[in-house]
mmCIF file of C-alpha atoms in Angstrom:
data_model
loop_
_atom_site.group_PDB
_atom_site.id
_atom_site.type_symbol
_atom_site.label_atom_id
_atom_site.label_comp_id
_atom_site.label_asym_id
_atom_site.label_seq_id
_atom_site.Cartn_x
_atom_site.Cartn_y
_atom_site.Cartn_z
ATOM 1 C CA UNK A 1 172.607 65.993 122.243
ATOM 2 C CA UNK A 2 172.781 68.645 120.785
ATOM 3 C CA UNK A 3 169.612 71.197 121.753
ATOM 4 C CA UNK A 4 167.384 70.932 118.565
ATOM 5 C CA UNK A 5 164.855 73.452 118.949
ATOM 6 C CA UNK A 6 162.590 71.046 115.952
ATOM 7 C CA UNK A 7 162.568 68.170 119.457
ATOM 8 C CA UNK A 8 159.372 68.831 120.849
ATOM 9 C CA UNK A 9 157.900 69.156 117.159
ATOM 10 C CA UNK A 10 155.939 66.675 115.798
ATOM 11 C CA UNK A 11 155.478 64.928 112.662
ATOM 12 C CA UNK A 12 152.413 66.770 111.610
ATOM 13 C CA UNK A 13 153.602 69.342 112.749
ATOM 14 C CA UNK A 14 156.739 69.471 110.654
ATOM 15 C CA UNK A 15 154.727 68.608 107.434
ATOM 16 C CA UNK A 16 152.763 71.660 107.694
ATOM 17 C CA UNK A 17 155.577 73.678 108.628
ATOM 18 C CA UNK A 18 157.014 72.821 105.187
ATOM 19 C CA UNK A 19 153.765 72.500 103.289
ATOM 20 C CA UNK A 20 153.457 76.866 104.791
ATOM 21 C CA UNK A 21 156.793 77.643 103.027
ATOM 22 C CA UNK A 22 156.676 75.653 100.270
ATOM 23 C CA UNK A 23 153.010 77.221 99.166
ATOM 24 C CA UNK A 24 153.747 80.506 100.625
ATOM 25 C CA UNK A 25 153.832 82.366 97.416
ATOM 26 C CA UNK A 26 150.456 80.404 95.911
ATOM 27 C CA UNK A 27 149.285 81.614 99.199
ATOM 28 C CA UNK A 28 149.497 85.201 98.415
ATOM 29 C CA UNK A 29 148.661 84.723 94.903
ATOM 30 C CA UNK A 30 145.036 83.181 96.345
ATOM 31 C CA UNK A 31 144.385 85.445 98.862
ATOM 32 C CA UNK A 32 145.046 88.899 96.695
ATOM 33 C CA UNK A 33 142.604 86.496 94.141
ATOM 34 C CA UNK A 34 140.410 86.308 96.854
ATOM 35 C CA UNK A 35 140.337 90.057 97.290
ATOM 36 C CA UNK A 36 139.913 91.126 93.759
ATOM 37 C CA UNK A 37 136.711 89.133 92.959
ATOM 38 C CA UNK A 38 135.575 90.394 96.597
ATOM 39 C CA UNK A 39 136.253 94.234 95.346
ATOM 40 C CA UNK A 40 134.989 93.413 92.088
ATOM 41 C CA UNK A 41 131.751 92.144 93.167
ATOM 42 C CA UNK A 42 131.137 94.914 95.281
ATOM 43 C CA UNK A 43 131.810 97.634 92.355
ATOM 44 C CA UNK A 44 129.307 95.664 90.333
ATOM 45 C CA UNK A 45 126.779 95.416 93.102
ATOM 46 C CA UNK A 46 127.655 99.184 93.240
ATOM 47 C CA UNK A 47 126.913 99.758 89.697
ATOM 48 C CA UNK A 48 124.072 97.764 89.510
ATOM 49 C CA UNK A 49 122.404 99.764 92.433
ATOM 50 C CA UNK A 50 123.014 102.888 90.743
ATOM 51 C CA UNK A 51 121.565 101.667 87.380
ATOM 52 C CA UNK A 52 118.489 100.038 88.875
ATOM 53 C CA UNK A 53 117.955 103.482 91.280
ATOM 54 C CA UNK A 54 118.123 105.344 87.600
ATOM 55 C CA UNK A 55 116.323 102.968 85.345
ATOM 56 C CA UNK A 56 114.264 99.504 86.647
ATOM 57 C CA UNK A 57 113.487 100.614 90.349
ATOM 58 C CA UNK A 58 111.779 104.348 88.667
ATOM 59 C CA UNK A 59 107.900 102.474 90.340
ATOM 60 C CA UNK A 60 109.510 101.728 93.241
ATOM 61 C CA UNK A 61 111.317 105.304 94.208
ATOM 62 C CA UNK A 62 107.910 106.832 93.237
ATOM 63 C CA UNK A 63 105.967 104.716 95.814
ATOM 64 C CA UNK A 64 109.015 105.306 98.189
ATOM 65 C CA UNK A 65 108.059 108.818 97.436
ATOM 66 C CA UNK A 66 104.437 108.023 97.773
ATOM 67 C CA UNK A 67 104.614 106.724 100.834
ATOM 68 C CA UNK A 68 106.863 109.726 102.448
ATOM 69 C CA UNK A 69 103.564 112.261 100.731
ATOM 70 C CA UNK A 70 101.602 109.762 103.104
ATOM 71 C CA UNK A 71 103.546 110.186 106.248
ATOM 72 C CA UNK A 72 103.205 114.788 105.594
ATOM 73 C CA UNK A 73 100.111 113.667 105.134
ATOM 74 C CA UNK A 74 99.563 111.983 108.160
ATOM 75 C CA UNK A 75 101.815 114.646 110.509
ATOM 76 C CA UNK A 76 99.241 117.321 108.716
ATOM 77 C CA UNK A 77 96.227 115.188 110.124
ATOM 78 C CA UNK A 78 98.183 115.378 113.673
ATOM 79 C CA UNK A 79 98.240 119.161 113.494
ATOM 80 C CA UNK A 80 94.925 119.505 112.576
ATOM 81 C CA UNK A 81 93.833 117.734 115.393
ATOM 82 C CA UNK A 82 94.368 119.948 117.841
ATOM 83 C CA UNK A 83 93.857 123.651 115.344
ATOM 84 C CA UNK A 84 91.934 123.311 112.257
ATOM 85 C CA UNK A 85 93.112 125.712 109.762
ATOM 86 C CA UNK A 86 90.907 128.557 108.519
ATOM 87 C CA UNK A 87 87.921 128.297 106.385
ATOM 88 C CA UNK A 88 88.571 129.826 102.468
ATOM 89 C CA UNK A 89 86.837 132.535 101.311
ATOM 90 C CA UNK A 90 86.806 133.044 97.720
ATOM 91 C CA UNK A 91 85.729 135.819 95.004
ATOM 92 C CA UNK A 92 81.924 136.772 95.577
ATOM 93 C CA UNK A 93 79.628 136.923 91.810
ATOM 94 C CA UNK A 94 76.755 139.357 91.964
ATOM 95 C CA UNK A 95 73.911 138.665 89.555
ATOM 96 C CA UNK A 96 71.833 141.541 88.830
ATOM 97 C CA UNK A 97 68.234 139.942 88.807
ATOM 98 C CA UNK A 98 66.421 143.461 88.576
ATOM 99 C CA UNK A 99 66.348 146.716 88.946
ATOM 100 C CA UNK A 100 68.648 147.269 92.226
ATOM 101 C CA UNK A 101 68.086 143.988 92.828
ATOM 102 C CA UNK A 102 70.941 141.016 92.968
ATOM 103 C CA UNK A 103 71.841 138.347 94.044
ATOM 104 C CA UNK A 104 75.164 137.293 95.834
ATOM 105 C CA UNK A 105 77.125 133.898 96.433
ATOM 106 C CA UNK A 106 80.473 132.906 97.369
ATOM 107 C CA UNK A 107 82.107 130.159 97.528
ATOM 108 C CA UNK A 108 83.853 128.697 100.568
ATOM 109 C CA UNK A 109 86.052 125.484 101.129
ATOM 110 C CA UNK A 110 86.694 123.726 104.606
ATOM 111 C CA UNK A 111 90.130 122.067 104.363
ATOM 112 C CA UNK A 112 89.319 120.038 107.560
ATOM 113 C CA UNK A 113 88.713 116.460 107.690
ATOM 114 C CA UNK A 114 88.072 116.395 111.218
ATOM 115 C CA UNK A 115 86.903 120.239 112.126
ATOM 116 C CA UNK A 116 83.803 121.267 110.635
ATOM 117 C CA UNK A 117 81.981 124.649 111.116
ATOM 118 C CA UNK A 118 78.238 123.781 113.001
ATOM 119 C CA UNK A 119 77.873 127.257 112.983
ATOM 120 C CA UNK A 120 78.878 131.306 111.678
ATOM 121 C CA UNK A 121 77.523 134.727 110.981
ATOM 122 C CA UNK A 122 78.396 136.005 107.592
ATOM 123 C CA UNK A 123 76.909 139.200 105.983
ATOM 124 C CA UNK A 124 78.411 141.115 102.730
ATOM 125 C CA UNK A 125 79.363 144.371 102.677
ATOM 126 C CA UNK A 126 78.599 145.897 99.002
ATOM 127 C CA UNK A 127 79.592 149.716 97.125
ATOM 128 C CA UNK A 128 78.955 153.031 99.491
ATOM 129 C CA UNK A 129 79.158 149.966 102.525
ATOM 130 C CA UNK A 130 75.915 148.782 102.170
ATOM 131 C CA UNK A 131 75.520 145.682 103.878
ATOM 132 C CA UNK A 132 73.403 143.361 104.198
ATOM 133 C CA UNK A 133 71.697 141.209 106.881
ATOM 134 C CA UNK A 134 73.329 139.090 109.194
ATOM 135 C CA UNK A 135 72.805 135.207 108.839
ATOM 136 C CA UNK A 136 74.054 132.290 109.953
ATOM 137 C CA UNK A 137 75.306 128.781 108.288
ATOM 138 C CA UNK A 138 77.483 125.687 108.353
ATOM 139 C CA UNK A 139 80.323 124.619 106.520
ATOM 140 C CA UNK A 140 80.983 120.398 107.031
ATOM 141 C CA UNK A 141 84.575 118.685 106.810
ATOM 142 C CA UNK A 142 85.953 119.681 103.018
ATOM 143 C CA UNK A 143 82.793 120.877 101.891
ATOM 144 C CA UNK A 144 82.868 122.995 99.011
ATOM 145 C CA UNK A 145 79.592 125.497 100.624
ATOM 146 C CA UNK A 146 77.582 128.181 98.501
ATOM 147 C CA UNK A 147 76.715 131.444 100.883
ATOM 148 C CA UNK A 148 74.151 133.324 99.080
ATOM 149 C CA UNK A 149 71.891 136.029 99.644
ATOM 150 C CA UNK A 150 69.136 136.358 97.016
ATOM 151 C CA UNK A 151 67.132 138.952 95.813
ATOM 152 C CA UNK A 152 68.544 141.442 97.869
ATOM 153 C CA UNK A 153 67.471 145.191 97.080
ATOM 154 C CA UNK A 154 70.463 147.606 96.859
ATOM 155 C CA UNK A 155 69.983 151.784 97.538
ATOM 156 C CA UNK A 156 71.938 151.881 93.534
ATOM 157 C CA UNK A 157 74.149 149.907 91.556
ATOM 158 C CA UNK A 158 76.068 147.243 92.806
ATOM 159 C CA UNK A 159 79.090 146.144 91.138
ATOM 160 C CA UNK A 160 81.081 143.670 93.545
ATOM 161 C CA UNK A 161 80.622 142.512 97.442
ATOM 162 C CA UNK A 162 83.213 140.894 99.748
ATOM 163 C CA UNK A 163 81.672 138.478 102.010
ATOM 164 C CA UNK A 164 82.242 139.011 105.638
ATOM 165 C CA UNK A 165 82.524 136.154 108.300
ATOM 166 C CA UNK A 166 82.297 136.298 112.395
ATOM 167 C CA UNK A 167 81.717 134.150 115.204
ATOM 168 C CA UNK A 168 82.946 130.987 113.452
ATOM 169 C CA UNK A 169 82.447 127.972 115.849
ATOM 170 C CA UNK A 170 84.149 125.088 115.584
ATOM 171 C CA UNK A 171 83.449 121.248 116.573
ATOM 172 C CA UNK A 172 85.871 118.118 116.515
ATOM 173 C CA UNK A 173 84.568 115.249 113.966
ATOM 174 C CA UNK A 174 85.603 111.935 113.431
ATOM 175 C CA UNK A 175 85.128 109.134 110.556
ATOM 176 C CA UNK A 176 83.188 111.541 108.366
ATOM 177 C CA UNK A 177 84.851 110.443 105.120
ATOM 178 C CA UNK A 178 82.158 107.506 105.819
ATOM 179 C CA UNK A 179 79.070 108.990 107.151
ATOM 180 C CA UNK A 180 79.232 112.179 104.007
ATOM 181 C CA UNK A 181 78.650 108.699 101.790
ATOM 182 C CA UNK A 182 76.197 106.941 103.935
ATOM 183 C CA UNK A 183 73.700 109.998 103.844
ATOM 184 C CA UNK A 184 74.546 112.658 100.641
ATOM 185 C CA UNK A 185 72.873 109.851 98.381
ATOM 186 C CA UNK A 186 70.781 112.507 95.989
ATOM 187 C CA UNK A 187 70.338 111.585 92.531
ATOM 188 C CA UNK A 188 68.691 114.705 90.247
ATOM 189 C CA UNK A 189 66.602 113.627 87.191
ATOM 190 C CA UNK A 190 64.733 114.599 84.113
ATOM 191 C CA UNK A 191 66.192 118.742 84.575
ATOM 192 C CA UNK A 192 64.829 120.795 82.000
ATOM 193 C CA UNK A 193 64.373 125.088 81.918
ATOM 194 C CA UNK A 194 61.444 126.676 80.163
ATOM 195 C CA UNK A 195 60.943 130.349 79.680
ATOM 196 C CA UNK A 196 57.619 131.261 80.457
ATOM 197 C CA UNK A 197 55.772 131.540 77.302
ATOM 198 C CA UNK A 198 57.156 127.978 76.932
ATOM 199 C CA UNK A 199 55.796 126.906 80.494
ATOM 200 C CA UNK A 200 52.367 128.890 80.377
ATOM 201 C CA UNK A 201 53.569 131.442 83.156
ATOM 202 C CA UNK A 202 53.315 134.288 82.227
ATOM 203 C CA UNK A 203 53.717 136.121 78.602
ATOM 204 C CA UNK A 204 56.777 138.162 79.963
ATOM 205 C CA UNK A 205 60.305 137.158 78.594
ATOM 206 C CA UNK A 206 62.148 137.330 82.415
ATOM 207 C CA UNK A 207 60.697 134.705 83.996
ATOM 208 C CA UNK A 208 62.164 130.825 83.682
ATOM 209 C CA UNK A 209 60.703 128.020 85.016
ATOM 210 C CA UNK A 210 63.123 125.100 86.333
ATOM 211 C CA UNK A 211 61.564 121.811 87.368
ATOM 212 C CA UNK A 212 63.775 118.008 87.883
ATOM 213 C CA UNK A 213 63.033 115.196 90.075
ATOM 214 C CA UNK A 214 65.096 115.128 93.641
ATOM 215 C CA UNK A 215 66.201 111.504 94.139
ATOM 216 C CA UNK A 216 66.676 110.170 97.743
ATOM 217 C CA UNK A 217 68.962 106.688 97.487
ATOM 218 C CA UNK A 218 70.061 107.252 100.946
ATOM 219 C CA UNK A 219 68.618 105.102 103.324
ATOM 220 C CA UNK A 220 68.106 107.890 105.582
ATOM 221 C CA UNK A 221 64.701 110.534 105.624
ATOM 222 C CA UNK A 222 65.106 113.992 106.370
ATOM 223 C CA UNK A 223 63.990 117.442 106.860
ATOM 224 C CA UNK A 224 63.715 120.126 105.006
ATOM 225 C CA UNK A 225 66.810 119.006 102.590
ATOM 226 C CA UNK A 226 68.150 122.438 100.818
ATOM 227 C CA UNK A 227 69.324 122.427 97.273
ATOM 228 C CA UNK A 228 71.265 125.044 96.040
ATOM 229 C CA UNK A 229 70.659 125.562 92.427
ATOM 230 C CA UNK A 230 72.976 127.521 89.159
ATOM 231 C CA UNK A 231 72.439 128.066 85.897
ATOM 232 C CA UNK A 232 75.231 127.292 83.932
ATOM 233 C CA UNK A 233 75.809 129.319 80.481
ATOM 234 C CA UNK A 234 79.393 127.600 78.712
ATOM 235 C CA UNK A 235 80.224 126.840 82.157
ATOM 236 C CA UNK A 236 79.993 129.846 83.774
ATOM 237 C CA UNK A 237 76.873 130.868 86.090
ATOM 238 C CA UNK A 238 74.043 133.108 85.343
ATOM 239 C CA UNK A 239 71.539 132.527 88.023
ATOM 240 C CA UNK A 240 71.459 131.073 90.812
ATOM 241 C CA UNK A 241 68.678 130.135 93.518
ATOM 242 C CA UNK A 242 67.872 127.512 95.967
ATOM 243 C CA UNK A 243 64.997 125.144 97.165
ATOM 244 C CA UNK A 244 63.911 123.564 100.833
ATOM 245 C CA UNK A 245 61.952 120.861 100.475
ATOM 246 C CA UNK A 246 59.253 119.795 103.458
ATOM 247 C CA UNK A 247 60.654 116.576 103.939
ATOM 248 C CA UNK A 248 61.955 113.462 101.662
ATOM 249 C CA UNK A 249 62.196 109.965 102.817
ATOM 250 C CA UNK A 250 64.258 106.962 101.783
ATOM 251 C CA UNK A 251 63.568 105.906 97.897
ATOM 252 C CA UNK A 252 61.837 109.472 97.752
ATOM 253 C CA UNK A 253 61.204 110.404 94.425
ATOM 254 C CA UNK A 254 59.965 114.287 94.333
ATOM 255 C CA UNK A 255 59.868 116.696 91.260
ATOM 256 C CA UNK A 256 60.549 120.203 91.731
ATOM 257 C CA UNK A 257 59.084 122.904 90.458
ATOM 258 C CA UNK A 258 61.415 126.437 90.778
ATOM 259 C CA UNK A 259 60.872 129.980 88.712
ATOM 260 C CA UNK A 260 63.396 132.568 88.044
ATOM 261 C CA UNK A 261 62.568 136.353 87.228
ATOM 262 C CA UNK A 262 64.851 137.024 85.371
ATOM 263 C CA UNK A 263 65.984 135.579 81.233
ATOM 264 C CA UNK A 264 67.299 132.944 80.671
ATOM 265 C CA UNK A 265 68.941 132.377 77.373
ATOM 266 C CA UNK A 266 68.653 128.784 75.444
ATOM 267 C CA UNK A 267 71.334 126.022 75.356
ATOM 268 C CA UNK A 268 71.782 126.359 79.335
ATOM 269 C CA UNK A 269 72.453 123.378 81.972
ATOM 270 C CA UNK A 270 71.058 123.275 85.609
ATOM 271 C CA UNK A 271 74.373 122.361 88.415
ATOM 272 C CA UNK A 272 72.146 121.641 91.965
ATOM 273 C CA UNK A 273 74.321 120.781 95.354
ATOM 274 C CA UNK A 274 72.874 119.358 98.224
ATOM 275 C CA UNK A 275 73.244 121.749 101.343
ATOM 276 C CA UNK A 276 72.122 119.677 104.490
ATOM 277 C CA UNK A 277 73.719 119.188 107.868
ATOM 278 C CA UNK A 278 74.133 115.704 107.810
ATOM 279 C CA UNK A 279 76.502 116.228 111.577
ATOM 280 C CA UNK A 280 72.935 118.306 112.800
ATOM 281 C CA UNK A 281 70.439 115.724 114.117
ATOM 282 C CA UNK A 282 67.132 117.629 113.965
ATOM 283 C CA UNK A 283 67.351 116.891 109.803
ATOM 284 C CA UNK A 284 66.819 113.240 110.717
ATOM 285 C CA UNK A 285 63.210 112.628 110.401
ATOM 286 C CA UNK A 286 62.057 109.210 112.136
ATOM 287 C CA UNK A 287 60.986 105.864 109.816
ATOM 288 C CA UNK A 288 56.986 105.951 109.722
ATOM 289 C CA UNK A 289 55.667 102.160 111.110
ATOM 290 C CA UNK A 290 52.188 101.709 110.408
ATOM 291 C CA UNK A 291 50.870 99.856 113.064
ATOM 292 C CA UNK A 292 47.865 97.574 112.879
#
Protein backbone atom coordinates (compact mmCIF):
# COMPACT_ATOMS: atom_id res chain seq x y z
CA UNK A 1 0.00 0.00 0.00
CA UNK A 2 1.50 3.39 -0.98
CA UNK A 3 2.51 5.76 1.83
CA UNK A 4 -0.24 8.51 1.83
CA UNK A 5 0.11 11.41 4.34
CA UNK A 6 -3.66 11.90 4.29
CA UNK A 7 -4.40 8.36 5.44
CA UNK A 8 -4.41 9.48 9.10
CA UNK A 9 -6.84 12.40 8.53
CA UNK A 10 -10.51 12.02 9.10
CA UNK A 11 -13.12 13.11 6.61
CA UNK A 12 -14.07 16.12 8.77
CA UNK A 13 -10.47 17.31 8.91
CA UNK A 14 -10.16 16.95 5.16
CA UNK A 15 -13.36 18.89 4.62
CA UNK A 16 -12.21 21.64 6.99
CA UNK A 17 -8.88 21.92 5.20
CA UNK A 18 -10.56 22.04 1.83
CA UNK A 19 -12.97 24.74 3.03
CA UNK A 20 -10.09 26.87 4.37
CA UNK A 21 -8.14 26.59 1.11
CA UNK A 22 -11.14 27.52 -1.02
CA UNK A 23 -12.17 30.42 1.28
CA UNK A 24 -8.73 31.77 2.18
CA UNK A 25 -9.08 34.92 0.11
CA UNK A 26 -12.53 35.61 1.59
CA UNK A 27 -11.21 35.14 5.13
CA UNK A 28 -8.37 37.56 4.45
CA UNK A 29 -10.78 40.20 3.16
CA UNK A 30 -13.07 39.61 6.15
CA UNK A 31 -10.12 40.09 8.56
CA UNK A 32 -9.12 43.32 6.84
CA UNK A 33 -12.75 44.51 7.03
CA UNK A 34 -12.95 43.77 10.76
CA UNK A 35 -9.66 45.59 11.41
CA UNK A 36 -10.91 48.55 9.38
CA UNK A 37 -14.09 48.68 11.48
CA UNK A 38 -12.03 48.60 14.70
CA UNK A 39 -9.72 51.34 13.44
CA UNK A 40 -12.67 53.46 12.34
CA UNK A 41 -14.39 52.99 15.69
CA UNK A 42 -11.26 54.09 17.54
CA UNK A 43 -10.96 57.13 15.28
CA UNK A 44 -14.60 58.11 15.82
CA UNK A 45 -14.23 57.60 19.58
CA UNK A 46 -11.12 59.79 19.63
CA UNK A 47 -12.81 62.59 17.64
CA UNK A 48 -15.85 62.41 19.92
CA UNK A 49 -13.61 62.65 22.98
CA UNK A 50 -11.93 65.78 21.62
CA UNK A 51 -15.30 67.38 20.84
CA UNK A 52 -16.64 66.52 24.30
CA UNK A 53 -13.54 67.90 26.01
CA UNK A 54 -13.66 71.25 24.25
CA UNK A 55 -17.42 71.46 23.87
CA UNK A 56 -20.21 69.61 25.58
CA UNK A 57 -18.21 68.55 28.68
CA UNK A 58 -16.96 72.04 29.53
CA UNK A 59 -19.10 72.14 32.66
CA UNK A 60 -17.81 68.75 33.76
CA UNK A 61 -14.25 69.93 33.21
CA UNK A 62 -14.92 73.03 35.31
CA UNK A 63 -16.32 70.81 38.06
CA UNK A 64 -13.16 68.72 37.90
CA UNK A 65 -11.00 71.83 38.19
CA UNK A 66 -13.11 72.93 41.14
CA UNK A 67 -12.49 69.57 42.81
CA UNK A 68 -8.77 70.00 42.21
CA UNK A 69 -8.96 73.46 43.79
CA UNK A 70 -10.74 71.96 46.79
CA UNK A 71 -7.94 69.46 47.12
CA UNK A 72 -5.46 72.32 47.13
CA UNK A 73 -7.50 74.02 49.84
CA UNK A 74 -7.48 70.80 51.83
CA UNK A 75 -3.70 70.73 51.47
CA UNK A 76 -3.62 74.30 52.75
CA UNK A 77 -5.67 73.22 55.76
CA UNK A 78 -3.17 70.45 56.44
CA UNK A 79 -0.37 73.00 56.44
CA UNK A 80 -2.42 75.32 58.63
CA UNK A 81 -2.98 72.58 61.23
CA UNK A 82 0.62 72.99 62.35
CA UNK A 83 1.49 76.57 61.42
CA UNK A 84 -0.95 79.50 61.34
CA UNK A 85 -0.57 82.14 58.65
CA UNK A 86 0.46 85.59 59.85
CA UNK A 87 -2.08 88.22 60.83
CA UNK A 88 -2.69 90.58 57.91
CA UNK A 89 -2.42 94.26 58.83
CA UNK A 90 -3.83 96.93 56.51
CA UNK A 91 -3.26 100.68 56.46
CA UNK A 92 -4.02 102.71 59.56
CA UNK A 93 -6.61 105.48 59.25
CA UNK A 94 -6.32 108.74 61.19
CA UNK A 95 -9.44 110.81 61.92
CA UNK A 96 -9.03 114.24 63.50
CA UNK A 97 -11.72 114.91 66.11
CA UNK A 98 -10.43 118.13 67.69
CA UNK A 99 -7.32 120.16 68.38
CA UNK A 100 -4.52 117.57 68.46
CA UNK A 101 -7.19 114.91 69.15
CA UNK A 102 -7.38 111.84 66.93
CA UNK A 103 -9.16 108.53 66.50
CA UNK A 104 -6.93 105.79 65.09
CA UNK A 105 -8.07 102.49 63.64
CA UNK A 106 -6.55 99.69 61.59
CA UNK A 107 -8.29 96.83 59.81
CA UNK A 108 -6.62 93.46 60.44
CA UNK A 109 -7.57 90.03 59.12
CA UNK A 110 -6.91 86.53 60.43
CA UNK A 111 -6.76 84.24 57.34
CA UNK A 112 -6.74 81.02 59.38
CA UNK A 113 -9.77 78.75 59.74
CA UNK A 114 -8.39 76.71 62.64
CA UNK A 115 -6.33 79.25 64.57
CA UNK A 116 -7.35 82.27 66.56
CA UNK A 117 -5.36 84.92 68.36
CA UNK A 118 -6.29 84.58 72.00
CA UNK A 119 -4.43 87.79 72.79
CA UNK A 120 -1.98 90.25 71.27
CA UNK A 121 -0.51 93.58 72.33
CA UNK A 122 -0.63 96.58 70.05
CA UNK A 123 0.16 100.26 69.87
CA UNK A 124 0.40 102.95 67.21
CA UNK A 125 3.50 104.87 66.17
CA UNK A 126 2.79 108.40 64.96
CA UNK A 127 5.03 111.06 63.48
CA UNK A 128 8.23 111.93 65.35
CA UNK A 129 8.15 108.42 66.92
CA UNK A 130 5.26 109.31 69.21
CA UNK A 131 3.63 106.17 70.61
CA UNK A 132 0.20 105.41 71.98
CA UNK A 133 -0.30 103.31 75.09
CA UNK A 134 -0.14 99.52 74.74
CA UNK A 135 -3.49 97.72 74.56
CA UNK A 136 -4.51 94.07 74.31
CA UNK A 137 -7.09 92.51 72.00
CA UNK A 138 -8.04 89.24 70.23
CA UNK A 139 -8.84 88.11 66.67
CA UNK A 140 -11.19 85.23 65.87
CA UNK A 141 -10.61 82.80 62.95
CA UNK A 142 -11.23 84.44 59.56
CA UNK A 143 -12.30 87.62 61.34
CA UNK A 144 -11.90 91.08 59.90
CA UNK A 145 -11.10 93.08 63.01
CA UNK A 146 -10.88 96.81 63.68
CA UNK A 147 -8.12 97.71 66.12
CA UNK A 148 -8.86 101.05 67.76
CA UNK A 149 -7.31 103.84 69.77
CA UNK A 150 -9.96 106.50 70.27
CA UNK A 151 -9.54 110.01 71.65
CA UNK A 152 -5.74 110.05 71.47
CA UNK A 153 -4.23 113.44 72.34
CA UNK A 154 -1.08 114.02 70.33
CA UNK A 155 1.72 116.48 70.91
CA UNK A 156 1.36 117.77 67.37
CA UNK A 157 -0.33 117.31 64.00
CA UNK A 158 -0.78 113.67 62.95
CA UNK A 159 -1.18 112.77 59.28
CA UNK A 160 -0.37 109.06 59.42
CA UNK A 161 0.26 106.25 61.88
CA UNK A 162 1.42 102.64 61.89
CA UNK A 163 0.09 99.73 63.94
CA UNK A 164 2.64 97.63 65.82
CA UNK A 165 1.55 94.12 66.88
CA UNK A 166 3.49 92.16 69.50
CA UNK A 167 3.21 89.11 71.78
CA UNK A 168 0.77 87.23 69.57
CA UNK A 169 -0.66 84.13 71.26
CA UNK A 170 -2.19 81.61 68.83
CA UNK A 171 -4.60 78.86 69.84
CA UNK A 172 -5.94 76.06 67.63
CA UNK A 173 -9.72 75.63 67.35
CA UNK A 174 -12.07 73.25 65.54
CA UNK A 175 -15.55 73.64 64.02
CA UNK A 176 -15.37 77.40 64.49
CA UNK A 177 -17.68 78.27 61.58
CA UNK A 178 -20.57 76.41 63.22
CA UNK A 179 -19.77 78.12 66.53
CA UNK A 180 -19.71 81.57 64.91
CA UNK A 181 -23.05 81.14 63.17
CA UNK A 182 -24.62 79.93 66.39
CA UNK A 183 -23.39 82.72 68.68
CA UNK A 184 -22.91 85.86 66.58
CA UNK A 185 -26.46 86.63 65.54
CA UNK A 186 -27.30 90.30 66.11
CA UNK A 187 -29.47 92.72 64.19
CA UNK A 188 -29.66 96.52 64.38
CA UNK A 189 -32.85 98.50 63.85
CA UNK A 190 -34.21 102.06 64.15
CA UNK A 191 -30.81 103.51 63.27
CA UNK A 192 -30.58 107.30 63.23
CA UNK A 193 -27.95 109.98 63.66
CA UNK A 194 -28.82 113.52 64.69
CA UNK A 195 -26.89 116.74 65.00
CA UNK A 196 -26.67 118.07 68.55
CA UNK A 197 -29.27 120.76 67.88
CA UNK A 198 -31.72 118.18 66.52
CA UNK A 199 -31.25 115.85 69.48
CA UNK A 200 -31.57 118.66 72.02
CA UNK A 201 -28.23 117.82 73.63
CA UNK A 202 -26.37 120.98 72.74
CA UNK A 203 -26.39 124.03 70.53
CA UNK A 204 -22.92 123.20 69.27
CA UNK A 205 -22.44 121.99 65.70
CA UNK A 206 -19.55 119.64 66.53
CA UNK A 207 -21.57 117.11 68.53
CA UNK A 208 -23.81 114.42 67.03
CA UNK A 209 -25.99 111.76 68.61
CA UNK A 210 -26.44 108.21 67.30
CA UNK A 211 -29.27 105.92 68.32
CA UNK A 212 -30.01 102.34 67.38
CA UNK A 213 -31.59 99.17 68.73
CA UNK A 214 -29.44 96.07 69.31
CA UNK A 215 -31.34 92.77 69.08
CA UNK A 216 -29.73 89.53 70.25
CA UNK A 217 -31.19 86.83 68.00
CA UNK A 218 -28.96 84.06 69.33
CA UNK A 219 -29.92 81.61 72.07
CA UNK A 220 -27.17 82.91 74.37
CA UNK A 221 -26.73 85.67 76.95
CA UNK A 222 -23.61 87.85 76.91
CA UNK A 223 -21.65 89.93 79.39
CA UNK A 224 -20.33 93.27 78.10
CA UNK A 225 -20.76 92.74 74.35
CA UNK A 226 -18.75 95.28 72.35
CA UNK A 227 -19.85 96.94 69.12
CA UNK A 228 -17.72 99.08 66.83
CA UNK A 229 -19.67 101.86 65.09
CA UNK A 230 -18.55 103.56 61.86
CA UNK A 231 -20.09 106.68 60.36
CA UNK A 232 -19.90 106.48 56.56
CA UNK A 233 -20.27 109.19 53.94
CA UNK A 234 -20.38 107.65 50.44
CA UNK A 235 -18.69 104.50 51.81
CA UNK A 236 -15.85 106.55 53.33
CA UNK A 237 -15.35 106.37 57.11
CA UNK A 238 -15.58 109.86 58.60
CA UNK A 239 -16.01 108.87 62.26
CA UNK A 240 -15.57 105.80 64.45
CA UNK A 241 -16.56 104.96 68.00
CA UNK A 242 -17.51 101.96 70.10
CA UNK A 243 -20.00 100.98 72.76
CA UNK A 244 -19.97 98.21 75.37
CA UNK A 245 -23.27 97.09 76.86
CA UNK A 246 -23.45 95.86 80.43
CA UNK A 247 -25.09 92.69 79.15
CA UNK A 248 -27.68 91.45 76.69
CA UNK A 249 -29.86 88.36 76.98
CA UNK A 250 -31.15 86.02 74.32
CA UNK A 251 -34.00 87.66 72.42
CA UNK A 252 -33.47 90.97 74.21
CA UNK A 253 -33.62 94.34 72.47
CA UNK A 254 -31.67 97.28 73.85
CA UNK A 255 -31.63 100.87 72.67
CA UNK A 256 -28.19 102.46 72.59
CA UNK A 257 -27.43 106.19 72.41
CA UNK A 258 -23.92 107.52 71.64
CA UNK A 259 -22.46 110.98 71.22
CA UNK A 260 -19.69 111.84 68.76
CA UNK A 261 -17.80 115.04 69.45
CA UNK A 262 -17.23 116.12 65.88
CA UNK A 263 -19.28 117.68 63.11
CA UNK A 264 -21.23 115.09 61.13
CA UNK A 265 -22.73 116.06 57.75
CA UNK A 266 -26.15 115.04 56.53
CA UNK A 267 -26.73 111.90 54.47
CA UNK A 268 -24.49 109.54 56.41
CA UNK A 269 -24.88 105.83 57.19
CA UNK A 270 -23.94 103.75 60.22
CA UNK A 271 -22.05 100.47 60.07
CA UNK A 272 -22.23 98.48 63.32
CA UNK A 273 -19.87 95.54 63.84
CA UNK A 274 -20.14 93.09 66.79
CA UNK A 275 -16.75 92.34 68.36
CA UNK A 276 -17.26 89.59 70.94
CA UNK A 277 -14.74 86.89 71.82
CA UNK A 278 -17.11 83.93 71.63
CA UNK A 279 -14.17 81.56 72.25
CA UNK A 280 -13.79 82.99 75.75
CA UNK A 281 -16.28 81.31 78.13
CA UNK A 282 -16.24 84.36 80.42
CA UNK A 283 -18.31 86.40 77.94
CA UNK A 284 -21.35 84.15 78.37
CA UNK A 285 -23.94 85.01 80.97
CA UNK A 286 -25.79 82.15 82.63
CA UNK A 287 -29.55 81.95 82.31
CA UNK A 288 -31.54 83.33 85.20
CA UNK A 289 -34.12 80.92 86.59
CA UNK A 290 -36.99 82.22 88.70
CA UNK A 291 -37.46 79.80 91.59
CA UNK A 292 -40.85 79.53 93.35
